[in-house]
Amino acid sequence: MSDKVAIFDTTLRDGEQAAGTRLGSREKLTIARQLARLNVDVIEAGYPASSPEDFKSVQLVAQEIQGPSVCALSRAVPADIEACAKALAKARRPRIHTGIGVSDIHIAGKFRDEKYGRTLGEKKARILKMAADAVRLARRGADDVEFYAEDAGRADPAYLFEVLEAAIAAGATVLNIPDTTGYTVPEQFGALIRSIRENVPNIARAVISVHCHNDLGLAVANSLAGVRNGARQVEGTINGIGERAGNAALEEVVMALRTRRDYFGLATGIETREFYRTSRLVADMLGMSVPPNKAVVGGNAFSHSSGIHVDGFLKQRETYEIMHPEDVGLPESRVVLTARTGRAGLRDRLKKLGYALSPEELDRTYQRFLAVADKKQEVFDEDLVAILHDQIHPVPETYRLEYLHFYSGTAAIPTAAVRLSIKGEVKEAAAVGDGPVDAACKAIAQVTNTSARLVRYEIRAVTSGTGALGEVTVNLEGAGGRRVMGRGVSTDVIEASVKAYLDGLNKLAAL
Ligand code: KIV
Ligand code: ZN
């Protein structure tokens, strides 16, 4: 058996299924480029049949990405599979990922219709046939076909073995064993993988992949148990984002394999020094911040603060460090960026962060950098990423904030007045609300004559200290149920909120 573990990244598909997140095709392409630098083996770019935008995302990623295989998801339904084949037409290494639910709970719950059979036994026979037919059809669109046995973690093992055998016979090259609901525990999941190797007669013709969810906080442990028992592909996402409690965090899986190579005896092809940068790019684009105590990429993952630890660390870093920050892309020494840093210092830091800008782009970034630096003592890397994000994905500014005034306090009725430039015409309005943000948004709705629904509002400090930049992320729902994400950054949180709201309105106006 190979001693290499393939890394399958599903940040752009399962990761993006995290509640309240949505990525457009250009944002997906930006992340895919970074995943290619990280050197993942497979990028699952999306689910083409789910929406025209996702179809386009897969197409764009497939056209451009050279190293990793580009994969697209489908149900075991001909139209889905055909959409995958079409979206992947220009991929250098296309992979179609198709599959179906195999646990009794999924079969009885999702395939209730009598057309799938009247008894559970009849339905199971039908699902088995659908699985094999789906793989056969997918093989017409790609030589590389991965089959997922959804909810394998709760399936009847004997039935699971039969389905897997049929999928391999139909041409599957990779078998994905998902613990869809994060129900299993490591010993049990490891034993399941071992039993698949022992009981599926044609298993030598396929690679076993593990796809674990984190409902009980066990996704990484379960994935590693799978690898210990013969899986040679691990699926997961950057920062562990995904449906409900998320997926296995790839940076954790890879660093566990690397740091404990003495135990696992296995390697990946991942360029681990790209982890930090990838983590922050994904966090920024999805508006989901990374908790400071997050393993491998959290802000505190390589910070030492208590006296005993600092003393030991300074004498010999291995006393309290099992990995080196440089190995995951954190710079060892830090240059403090301030308003006096100058263009050369800024260009150097941007280069280290992976952004090569043209002289004109650097000029524009420098002006925005100065505006931020004037308000803060120090400009952090996250500030730069936030500034660049606004530049990389500019949206036509239908509405521009000219002026914001608000009045609030413990004994006052929150009131806000805004002046906007709307396609060149200046308009003003004032409103009261439950708080200054609510008042400002109402004033904006009035002056723009829009009725977008605010479905999510999140605020976080992107940097530390009282001079931090506040970043507000909103999700707005416009006419026809179209949802967009708006972001705003400012040292003033009310201003950041208004900017985020206007960013969202501008995106809705551009749809
Ligand atoms: O969790 C899961 O079962 C999945 C499949 C669609 C692969 O994401
Ligand atoms: Zn999943």
Short mmCIF file of C-alpha atoms and ligand atoms in Angstrom, two decimals:
data_model
loop_
_atom_site.label_atom_id
_atom_site.label_comp_id
_atom_site.label_asym_id
_atom_site.label_seq_id
_atom_site.Cartn_x
_atom_site.Cartn_y
_atom_site.Cartn_z
CA MET A 1 0.00 0.00 0.00
CA SER A 2 1.24 3.49 -0.84
CA ASP A 3 2.81 5.56 1.92
CA LYS A 4 1.40 8.74 0.45
CA VAL A 5 -1.91 10.18 1.58
CA ALA A 6 -3.74 12.27 -1.03
CA ILE A 7 -5.36 15.46 0.23
CA PHE A 8 -8.79 16.26 -1.18
CA ASP A 9 -9.88 19.80 -0.45
CA THR A 10 -13.61 20.49 -0.37
CA THR A 11 -13.50 24.05 1.00
CA LEU A 12 -15.22 25.30 -2.14
CA ARG A 13 -18.02 22.72 -1.95
CA ASP A 14 -18.67 21.25 1.53
CA GLY A 15 -16.89 24.19 3.20
CA GLU A 16 -19.06 26.66 1.40
CA GLN A 17 -22.13 24.79 2.67
CA ALA A 18 -21.44 26.38 6.08
CA ALA A 19 -24.55 28.27 7.17
CA GLY A 20 -24.66 31.86 5.98
CA THR A 21 -21.78 31.65 3.51
CA ARG A 22 -21.73 31.98 -0.25
CA LEU A 23 -18.85 32.40 -2.65
CA GLY A 24 -19.10 33.77 -6.16
CA SER A 25 -17.18 32.20 -9.04
CA ARG A 26 -14.34 34.73 -9.00
CA GLU A 27 -13.89 34.32 -5.25
CA LYS A 28 -13.78 30.55 -5.70
CA LEU A 29 -11.14 30.93 -8.38
CA THR A 30 -8.99 33.08 -6.07
CA ILE A 31 -9.18 30.41 -3.36
CA ALA A 32 -8.55 27.62 -5.88
CA ARG A 33 -5.34 29.34 -6.99
CA GLN A 34 -4.15 29.38 -3.39
CA LEU A 35 -5.14 25.71 -2.92
CA ALA A 36 -2.99 24.91 -5.96
CA ARG A 37 -0.06 26.71 -4.26
CA LEU A 38 -0.77 24.62 -1.17
CA ASN A 39 -0.39 21.67 -3.55
CA VAL A 40 -3.53 19.76 -2.59
CA ASP A 41 -4.13 16.69 -4.75
CA VAL A 42 -7.79 17.38 -5.51
CA ILE A 43 -9.89 20.55 -5.44
CA GLU A 44 -13.61 19.93 -5.22
CA ALA A 45 -14.77 23.14 -6.86
CA GLY A 46 -18.53 22.83 -6.46
CA TYR A 47 -21.79 21.18 -7.31
CA PRO A 48 -22.53 22.30 -10.90
CA ALA A 49 -26.19 21.23 -10.97
CA SER A 50 -26.99 23.29 -7.88
CA SER A 51 -26.94 26.72 -9.56
CA PRO A 52 -25.66 28.48 -12.69
CA GLU A 53 -23.09 30.34 -10.56
CA ASP A 54 -21.71 27.10 -9.14
CA PHE A 55 -21.58 25.62 -12.64
CA LYS A 56 -19.55 28.66 -13.70
CA SER A 57 -17.26 28.31 -10.66
CA VAL A 58 -16.40 24.72 -11.55
CA GLN A 59 -15.86 25.72 -15.18
CA LEU A 60 -13.53 28.60 -14.26
CA VAL A 61 -11.50 26.50 -11.82
CA ALA A 62 -11.33 23.60 -14.30
CA GLN A 63 -10.11 25.91 -17.07
CA GLU A 64 -7.33 27.49 -15.08
CA ILE A 65 -6.01 25.11 -12.44
CA GLN A 66 -3.13 22.95 -13.65
CA GLY A 67 -1.65 20.87 -10.81
CA PRO A 68 -4.43 19.35 -8.72
CA SER A 69 -7.33 17.33 -10.11
CA VAL A 70 -10.50 19.38 -10.30
CA CYS A 71 -13.56 17.60 -9.01
CA ALA A 72 -17.29 18.30 -9.18
CA LEU A 73 -20.07 16.81 -7.07
CA SER A 74 -23.29 15.21 -8.20
CA ARG A 75 -26.08 13.11 -6.83
CA ALA A 76 -26.64 9.71 -8.50
CA VAL A 77 -28.86 11.46 -11.00
CA PRO A 78 -28.07 11.62 -14.75
CA ALA A 79 -28.71 15.38 -15.07
CA ASP A 80 -26.29 16.12 -12.20
CA ILE A 81 -23.60 13.88 -13.64
CA GLU A 82 -23.98 15.39 -17.10
CA ALA A 83 -23.65 18.88 -15.59
CA CYS A 84 -20.38 17.78 -13.91
CA ALA A 85 -18.99 16.40 -17.18
CA LYS A 86 -19.88 19.64 -18.97
CA ALA A 87 -18.45 21.93 -16.30
CA LEU A 88 -15.23 19.88 -16.17
CA ALA A 89 -14.81 19.67 -19.95
CA LYS A 90 -11.66 21.83 -19.98
CA ALA A 91 -10.05 20.35 -16.86
CA ARG A 92 -6.63 18.78 -17.24
CA ARG A 93 -7.50 16.16 -14.66
CA PRO A 94 -11.25 15.99 -14.19
CA ARG A 95 -12.85 13.93 -11.45
CA ILE A 96 -16.59 13.35 -11.05
CA HIS A 97 -17.74 12.70 -7.51
CA THR A 98 -21.07 10.94 -7.47
CA GLY A 99 -22.90 8.92 -4.86
CA ILE A 100 -25.97 8.20 -2.82
CA GLY A 101 -27.17 7.67 0.76
CA VAL A 102 -26.55 4.12 1.98
CA SER A 103 -27.67 4.05 5.64
CA ASP A 104 -31.14 2.73 6.46
CA ILE A 105 -31.98 6.16 7.91
CA HIS A 106 -31.10 7.87 4.65
CA ILE A 107 -32.74 5.26 2.45
CA ALA A 108 -35.99 5.17 4.41
CA GLY A 109 -36.01 8.96 4.90
CA LYS A 110 -34.95 10.26 1.51
CA PHE A 111 -36.27 7.58 -0.82
CA ARG A 112 -39.78 7.30 0.58
CA ASP A 113 -41.47 7.37 -2.78
CA GLU A 114 -42.74 3.97 -3.85
CA LYS A 115 -40.94 4.32 -7.16
CA TYR A 116 -37.81 3.30 -5.22
CA GLY A 117 -39.54 0.17 -3.89
CA ARG A 118 -42.09 -0.59 -1.22
CA THR A 119 -39.99 -2.31 1.43
CA LEU A 120 -36.61 -1.29 2.77
CA GLY A 121 -35.13 -4.35 1.04
CA GLU A 122 -36.57 -3.31 -2.34
CA LYS A 123 -35.34 0.24 -1.85
CA LYS A 124 -31.84 -1.00 -0.98
CA ALA A 125 -31.69 -3.07 -4.16
CA ARG A 126 -32.77 -0.02 -6.17
CA ILE A 127 -30.19 2.26 -4.50
CA LEU A 128 -27.46 -0.27 -5.26
CA LYS A 129 -28.42 -0.21 -8.94
CA MET A 130 -28.62 3.61 -8.97
CA ALA A 131 -25.11 3.75 -7.48
CA ALA A 132 -23.63 1.47 -10.14
CA ASP A 133 -25.52 3.23 -12.97
CA ALA A 134 -24.30 6.63 -11.72
CA VAL A 135 -20.67 5.50 -11.68
CA ARG A 136 -20.99 4.00 -15.17
CA LEU A 137 -22.47 7.21 -16.53
CA ALA A 138 -19.84 9.32 -14.75
CA ARG A 139 -17.09 7.21 -16.36
CA ARG A 140 -18.33 8.42 -19.75
CA GLY A 141 -17.49 11.99 -18.63
CA ALA A 142 -14.21 11.32 -16.78
CA ASP A 143 -11.71 8.52 -16.28
CA ASP A 144 -11.43 9.41 -12.64
CA VAL A 145 -14.68 8.78 -10.76
CA GLU A 146 -15.07 8.95 -7.01
CA PHE A 147 -18.09 7.28 -5.44
CA TYR A 148 -19.45 8.50 -2.09
CA ALA A 149 -21.51 6.23 0.13
CA GLU A 150 -23.33 8.94 2.05
CA ASP A 151 -23.80 8.32 5.78
CA ALA A 152 -21.52 5.28 5.59
CA GLY A 153 -20.74 5.87 9.27
CA ARG A 154 -24.27 4.74 10.22
CA ALA A 155 -24.84 2.21 7.45
CA ASP A 156 -25.30 -1.53 7.75
CA PRO A 157 -21.72 -2.72 6.97
CA ALA A 158 -22.81 -5.76 4.92
CA TYR A 159 -24.92 -3.56 2.64
CA LEU A 160 -22.15 -0.96 2.45
CA PHE A 161 -19.68 -3.62 1.26
CA GLU A 162 -22.10 -4.69 -1.49
CA VAL A 163 -22.61 -1.13 -2.72
CA LEU A 164 -18.88 -0.44 -2.72
CA GLU A 165 -18.17 -3.63 -4.64
CA ALA A 166 -20.76 -2.64 -7.26
CA ALA A 167 -19.31 0.88 -7.52
CA ILE A 168 -15.81 -0.47 -8.16
CA ALA A 169 -17.13 -2.96 -10.69
CA ALA A 170 -18.85 -0.05 -12.48
CA GLY A 171 -15.56 1.87 -12.68
CA ALA A 172 -15.08 3.90 -9.49
CA THR A 173 -11.43 4.75 -8.88
CA VAL A 174 -11.89 6.21 -5.40
CA LEU A 175 -14.38 5.19 -2.70
CA ASN A 176 -15.40 7.95 -0.34
CA ILE A 177 -16.53 6.71 3.08
CA PRO A 178 -18.24 9.71 4.67
CA ASP A 179 -19.17 9.98 8.30
CA THR A 180 -21.79 12.42 7.11
CA THR A 181 -23.26 13.18 10.53
CA GLY A 182 -20.05 13.02 12.58
CA TYR A 183 -21.55 10.13 14.55
CA THR A 184 -18.67 7.68 14.78
CA VAL A 185 -15.75 7.61 17.20
CA PRO A 186 -12.15 6.96 16.10
CA GLU A 187 -11.84 3.29 17.02
CA GLN A 188 -15.13 2.48 15.35
CA PHE A 189 -14.42 4.51 12.22
CA GLY A 190 -10.95 2.99 11.91
CA ALA A 191 -12.48 -0.49 12.23
CA LEU A 192 -15.01 0.36 9.52
CA ILE A 193 -12.20 1.26 7.10
CA ARG A 194 -10.33 -1.92 7.99
CA SER A 195 -13.48 -4.02 7.47
CA ILE A 196 -13.97 -2.45 4.02
CA ARG A 197 -10.46 -3.57 3.08
CA GLU A 198 -11.18 -7.05 4.36
CA ASN A 199 -14.68 -7.55 2.96
CA VAL A 200 -14.92 -5.81 -0.40
CA PRO A 201 -13.44 -8.36 -2.84
CA ASN A 202 -12.28 -5.91 -5.56
CA ILE A 203 -11.05 -3.21 -3.13
CA ALA A 204 -7.47 -3.34 -4.45
CA ARG A 205 -8.73 -1.55 -7.59
CA ALA A 206 -9.73 1.60 -5.69
CA VAL A 207 -8.36 4.09 -3.19
CA ILE A 208 -10.29 4.48 0.06
CA SER A 209 -11.05 8.06 1.02
CA VAL A 210 -12.32 9.35 4.37
CA HIS A 211 -14.68 12.31 4.71
CA CYS A 212 -15.48 13.12 8.33
CA HIS A 213 -17.77 15.71 9.85
CA ASN A 214 -17.14 17.35 13.17
CA ASP A 215 -20.46 17.16 15.04
CA LEU A 216 -18.76 15.57 18.06
CA GLY A 217 -15.45 17.34 17.54
CA LEU A 218 -13.92 14.09 16.22
CA ALA A 219 -13.51 14.77 12.49
CA VAL A 220 -9.71 14.98 12.53
CA ALA A 221 -9.31 12.06 14.94
CA ASN A 222 -11.65 9.92 12.85
CA SER A 223 -9.83 10.84 9.64
CA LEU A 224 -6.50 9.85 11.18
CA ALA A 225 -8.00 6.58 12.44
CA GLY A 226 -9.16 5.94 8.86
CA VAL A 227 -5.66 6.55 7.53
CA ARG A 228 -4.16 4.25 10.16
CA ASN A 229 -6.46 1.53 8.85
CA GLY A 230 -5.74 1.89 5.17
CA ALA A 231 -7.43 5.01 3.79
CA ARG A 232 -5.10 6.82 1.40
CA GLN A 233 -7.11 9.95 0.73
CA VAL A 234 -8.41 12.42 3.32
CA GLU A 235 -11.13 14.95 2.55
CA GLY A 236 -11.58 18.14 4.50
CA THR A 237 -11.59 21.89 4.43
CA ILE A 238 -9.34 24.77 5.37
CA ASN A 239 -10.07 25.95 8.92
CA GLY A 240 -12.46 22.98 9.22
CA ILE A 241 -15.37 25.03 7.88
CA GLY A 242 -18.46 23.30 6.53
CA GLU A 243 -21.97 22.08 7.08
CA ARG A 244 -23.07 22.34 10.77
CA ALA A 245 -19.94 21.90 12.94
CA GLY A 246 -17.82 21.59 9.83
CA ASN A 247 -15.45 19.08 8.25
CA ALA A 248 -12.04 17.74 9.20
CA ALA A 249 -9.58 20.66 9.22
CA LEU A 250 -7.00 19.80 6.57
CA GLU A 251 -4.22 21.80 8.20
CA GLU A 252 -4.69 19.70 11.35
CA VAL A 253 -4.76 16.37 9.51
CA VAL A 254 -1.67 17.21 7.46
CA MET A 255 0.34 18.60 10.38
CA ALA A 256 -0.58 15.58 12.51
CA LEU A 257 0.70 13.24 9.78
CA ARG A 258 3.84 15.30 9.38
CA THR A 259 4.61 15.96 13.05
CA ARG A 260 3.90 12.34 13.99
CA ARG A 261 5.50 10.70 10.99
CA ASP A 262 7.22 8.43 13.53
CA TYR A 263 3.76 7.00 14.32
CA PHE A 264 1.93 7.12 10.97
CA GLY A 265 4.87 6.53 8.61
CA LEU A 266 2.98 8.43 5.91
CA ALA A 267 3.54 11.59 3.89
CA THR A 268 1.47 14.10 1.94
CA GLY A 269 2.56 16.38 -0.89
CA ILE A 270 1.30 19.50 0.87
CA GLU A 271 3.40 22.67 0.88
CA THR A 272 2.66 23.30 4.55
CA ARG A 273 4.21 26.79 4.53
CA GLU A 274 1.14 27.91 2.58
CA PHE A 275 -1.27 26.96 5.39
CA TYR A 276 -1.39 30.25 7.25
CA ARG A 277 -1.93 32.29 4.12
CA THR A 278 -4.61 29.88 2.86
CA SER A 279 -6.36 29.93 6.22
CA ARG A 280 -6.55 33.71 6.31
CA LEU A 281 -7.67 33.99 2.69
CA VAL A 282 -10.53 31.54 3.29
CA ALA A 283 -11.50 33.23 6.56
CA ASP A 284 -11.55 36.60 4.89
CA MET A 285 -13.50 35.56 1.83
CA LEU A 286 -16.12 33.68 3.79
CA GLY A 287 -16.33 36.21 6.60
CA MET A 288 -15.64 33.42 9.14
CA SER A 289 -12.89 34.35 11.54
CA VAL A 290 -10.35 31.84 12.87
CA PRO A 291 -10.59 31.31 16.65
CA PRO A 292 -7.31 32.29 18.37
CA ASN A 293 -6.94 28.84 19.95
CA LYS A 294 -7.51 26.99 16.65
CA ALA A 295 -4.85 24.29 16.21
CA VAL A 296 -2.10 25.01 13.66
CA VAL A 297 -3.42 28.33 12.27
CA GLY A 298 -5.02 30.11 15.27
CA GLY A 299 -3.54 33.44 16.33
CA ASN A 300 -2.31 31.88 19.59
CA ALA A 301 -1.14 28.56 18.15
CA PHE A 302 2.50 29.64 18.46
CA SER A 303 2.25 32.20 21.26
CA HIS A 304 3.81 31.57 24.61
CA SER A 305 2.77 33.70 27.52
CA SER A 306 3.05 32.12 30.97
CA GLY A 307 6.38 32.65 32.74
CA ILE A 308 7.30 28.96 32.95
CA HIS A 309 6.54 28.34 29.28
CA VAL A 310 8.31 31.46 28.02
CA ASP A 311 11.36 30.65 30.10
CA GLY A 312 11.52 27.07 28.79
CA PHE A 313 10.76 28.14 25.22
CA LEU A 314 13.52 30.76 25.22
CA LYS A 315 16.05 28.22 26.51
CA GLN A 316 15.03 25.59 23.95
CA ARG A 317 12.00 26.04 21.73
CA GLU A 318 11.23 22.28 21.56
CA THR A 319 10.28 22.36 25.26
CA TYR A 320 6.90 23.82 24.36
CA GLU A 321 6.72 23.65 20.55
CA ILE A 322 6.08 20.47 18.57
CA MET A 323 5.91 22.31 15.25
CA HIS A 324 7.71 25.41 14.04
CA PRO A 325 5.61 28.41 13.05
CA GLU A 326 7.65 28.75 9.83
CA ASP A 327 6.46 25.27 8.83
CA VAL A 328 2.90 26.53 8.54
CA GLY A 329 3.83 29.88 7.02
CA LEU A 330 3.99 32.15 10.03
CA PRO A 331 6.96 34.48 9.70
CA GLU A 332 9.49 34.10 12.51
CA SER A 333 10.27 37.75 12.96
CA ARG A 334 7.79 40.52 12.67
CA VAL A 335 8.24 43.93 11.07
CA VAL A 336 5.80 46.41 12.57
CA LEU A 337 3.91 48.25 9.82
CA THR A 338 3.00 51.86 10.60
CA ALA A 339 2.25 55.02 8.65
CA ARG A 340 6.02 55.56 8.45
CA THR A 341 6.81 52.17 6.94
CA GLY A 342 6.87 53.34 3.32
CA ARG A 343 6.09 51.61 0.05
CA ALA A 344 9.11 49.26 0.08
CA GLY A 345 8.16 47.84 3.47
CA LEU A 346 4.56 47.44 2.39
CA ARG A 347 5.56 45.75 -0.89
CA ASP A 348 7.85 43.37 0.98
CA ARG A 349 5.12 42.37 3.45
CA LEU A 350 2.56 41.93 0.66
CA LYS A 351 5.02 39.71 -1.19
CA LYS A 352 5.47 37.57 1.92
CA LEU A 353 1.70 37.29 2.14
CA GLY A 354 1.66 36.00 -1.44
CA TYR A 355 0.41 39.12 -3.25
CA ALA A 356 2.49 40.32 -6.20
CA LEU A 357 1.02 43.70 -7.17
CA SER A 358 1.67 45.83 -10.21
CA PRO A 359 3.10 49.34 -9.47
CA GLU A 360 -0.39 50.86 -10.00
CA GLU A 361 -2.04 48.33 -7.67
CA LEU A 362 0.66 48.95 -5.09
CA ASP A 363 0.01 52.69 -5.33
CA ARG A 364 -3.71 52.23 -4.73
CA THR A 365 -3.06 49.80 -1.87
CA TYR A 366 -0.54 52.16 -0.32
CA GLN A 367 -3.06 55.01 -0.23
CA ARG A 368 -5.60 52.78 1.53
CA PHE A 369 -2.89 51.44 3.80
CA LEU A 370 -2.01 55.01 4.82
CA ALA A 371 -5.66 55.80 5.56
CA VAL A 372 -5.78 52.81 7.93
CA ALA A 373 -2.32 53.46 9.39
CA ASP A 374 -3.34 57.02 10.25
CA LYS A 375 -6.09 55.65 12.48
CA LYS A 376 -4.07 52.87 14.18
CA GLN A 377 -0.73 52.38 15.83
CA GLU A 378 0.10 49.25 13.88
CA VAL A 379 -1.24 47.71 10.70
CA PHE A 380 -1.48 43.92 10.94
CA ASP A 381 -1.42 41.31 8.17
CA GLU A 382 -5.17 40.77 8.55
CA ASP A 383 -5.71 44.49 7.91
CA LEU A 384 -3.76 44.19 4.66
CA VAL A 385 -5.73 41.16 3.54
CA ALA A 386 -8.96 43.04 4.29
CA ILE A 387 -7.76 46.07 2.29
CA LEU A 388 -6.70 43.88 -0.64
CA HIS A 389 -9.91 41.93 -0.65
CA ASP A 390 -11.85 45.12 -1.32
CA GLN A 391 -9.49 45.87 -4.19
CA ILE A 392 -9.42 42.45 -5.83
CA HIS A 393 -13.18 42.21 -6.08
CA PRO A 394 -14.44 45.71 -6.73
CA VAL A 395 -18.18 46.05 -7.18
CA PRO A 396 -19.63 49.04 -9.11
CA GLU A 397 -20.43 51.65 -6.51
CA THR A 398 -24.09 52.44 -7.21
CA TYR A 399 -24.40 53.82 -3.67
CA ARG A 400 -21.53 55.70 -2.06
CA LEU A 401 -21.48 56.97 1.49
CA GLU A 402 -20.78 60.69 1.63
CA TYR A 403 -21.66 61.34 5.19
CA LEU A 404 -22.87 59.51 8.30
CA HIS A 405 -24.00 61.03 11.54
CA PHE A 406 -25.52 59.13 14.41
CA TYR A 407 -26.70 59.92 17.85
CA SER A 408 -27.05 57.32 20.57
CA GLY A 409 -26.69 56.82 24.31
CA THR A 410 -28.25 55.08 27.29
CA ALA A 411 -31.03 57.67 27.54
CA ALA A 412 -31.38 58.70 23.89
CA ILE A 413 -33.43 57.46 20.96
CA PRO A 414 -30.85 56.16 18.48
CA THR A 415 -30.99 58.35 15.40
CA ALA A 416 -28.93 58.34 12.22
CA ALA A 417 -28.63 60.62 9.23
CA VAL A 418 -26.95 59.55 6.01
CA ARG A 419 -26.01 61.28 2.81
CA LEU A 420 -25.37 59.04 -0.17
CA SER A 421 -24.25 59.63 -3.69
CA ILE A 422 -26.53 57.51 -5.86
CA LYS A 423 -25.26 57.30 -9.44
CA GLY A 424 -23.88 60.80 -8.99
CA GLU A 425 -26.99 62.29 -7.38
CA VAL A 426 -26.73 63.25 -3.70
CA LYS A 427 -29.62 62.24 -1.43
CA GLU A 428 -30.14 62.38 2.33
CA ALA A 429 -32.40 60.76 4.90
CA ALA A 430 -32.69 60.31 8.66
CA ALA A 431 -34.31 57.58 10.74
CA VAL A 432 -34.60 56.26 14.27
CA GLY A 433 -34.04 52.62 15.21
CA ASP A 434 -33.34 50.05 17.90
CA GLY A 435 -29.71 51.13 17.91
CA PRO A 436 -27.46 53.32 15.77
CA VAL A 437 -26.82 50.51 13.26
CA ASP A 438 -30.52 49.81 12.88
CA ALA A 439 -31.23 53.54 12.53
CA ALA A 440 -28.51 53.96 9.88
CA CYS A 441 -29.72 50.94 7.88
CA LYS A 442 -33.28 52.26 7.97
CA ALA A 443 -32.10 55.65 6.75
CA ILE A 444 -30.18 53.95 3.93
CA ALA A 445 -33.18 51.80 2.96
CA GLN A 446 -35.24 54.99 2.79
CA VAL A 447 -32.79 56.97 0.71
CA THR A 448 -32.01 54.09 -1.68
CA ASN A 449 -35.63 53.01 -1.89
CA THR A 450 -34.56 49.40 -1.31
CA SER A 451 -36.06 46.70 0.89
CA ALA A 452 -33.26 44.15 1.30
CA ARG A 453 -33.71 41.82 4.27
CA LEU A 454 -30.82 41.57 6.71
CA VAL A 455 -30.45 37.84 7.35
CA ARG A 456 -27.10 37.84 9.18
CA TYR A 457 -25.00 40.41 10.95
CA GLU A 458 -21.60 39.58 12.38
CA ILE A 459 -18.97 41.81 13.86
CA ARG A 460 -15.44 40.97 14.79
CA ALA A 461 -12.19 42.70 15.51
CA VAL A 462 -9.79 41.78 12.72
CA THR A 463 -6.87 43.03 14.78
CA SER A 464 -6.12 43.23 18.46
CA GLY A 465 -6.21 46.13 20.89
CA THR A 466 -8.64 49.00 21.32
CA GLY A 467 -7.42 50.53 18.05
CA ALA A 468 -8.55 47.40 16.19
CA LEU A 469 -10.21 47.45 12.81
CA GLY A 470 -13.78 46.24 13.22
CA GLU A 471 -15.03 44.08 10.41
CA VAL A 472 -18.73 43.71 9.84
CA THR A 473 -20.17 41.01 7.62
CA VAL A 474 -23.81 41.06 6.62
CA ASN A 475 -25.93 38.80 4.48
CA LEU A 476 -28.68 40.61 2.61
CA GLU A 477 -31.57 39.01 0.79
CA GLY A 478 -32.86 40.97 -2.17
CA ALA A 479 -35.80 40.57 -4.52
CA GLY A 480 -36.29 36.98 -5.69
CA GLY A 481 -34.44 35.59 -2.68
CA ARG A 482 -30.94 36.34 -4.07
CA ARG A 483 -28.48 36.55 -1.21
CA VAL A 484 -25.24 38.48 -1.10
CA MET A 485 -22.57 39.09 1.47
CA GLY A 486 -21.44 42.60 2.31
CA ARG A 487 -18.29 43.50 4.19
CA GLY A 488 -17.14 46.72 5.75
CA VAL A 489 -13.98 47.54 7.65
CA SER A 490 -13.35 50.55 9.82
CA THR A 491 -12.00 51.48 13.22
CA ASP A 492 -15.55 52.76 13.87
CA VAL A 493 -17.95 49.82 14.14
CA ILE A 494 -21.04 51.83 13.15
CA GLU A 495 -19.24 53.05 10.04
CA ALA A 496 -18.08 49.45 9.34
CA SER A 497 -21.73 48.32 9.64
CA VAL A 498 -22.96 50.98 7.24
CA LYS A 499 -20.17 50.15 4.77
CA ALA A 500 -21.06 46.44 4.96
CA TYR A 501 -24.74 47.22 4.38
CA LEU A 502 -23.91 49.46 1.39
CA ASP A 503 -21.46 46.87 0.02
CA GLY A 504 -24.32 44.35 0.12
CA LEU A 505 -26.72 46.78 -1.57
CA ASN A 506 -24.12 47.51 -4.26
CA LYS A 507 -23.73 43.78 -4.88
CA LEU A 508 -27.49 43.33 -5.12
CA ALA A 509 -27.66 46.27 -7.53
CA ALA A 510 -24.94 44.62 -9.66
CA LEU A 511 -26.76 41.26 -9.96
O1 KIV B 1 -20.82 14.51 4.13
C1 KIV B 1 -21.10 13.91 3.08
O2 KIV B 1 -21.61 12.79 3.08
C2 KIV B 1 -20.83 14.60 1.83
C3 KIV B 1 -20.99 13.81 0.56
C4 KIV B 1 -21.83 14.55 -0.41
C5 KIV B 1 -19.65 13.46 0.01
O3 KIV B 1 -20.43 15.74 1.82
ZN ZN B 2 -19.64 16.30 3.82
#
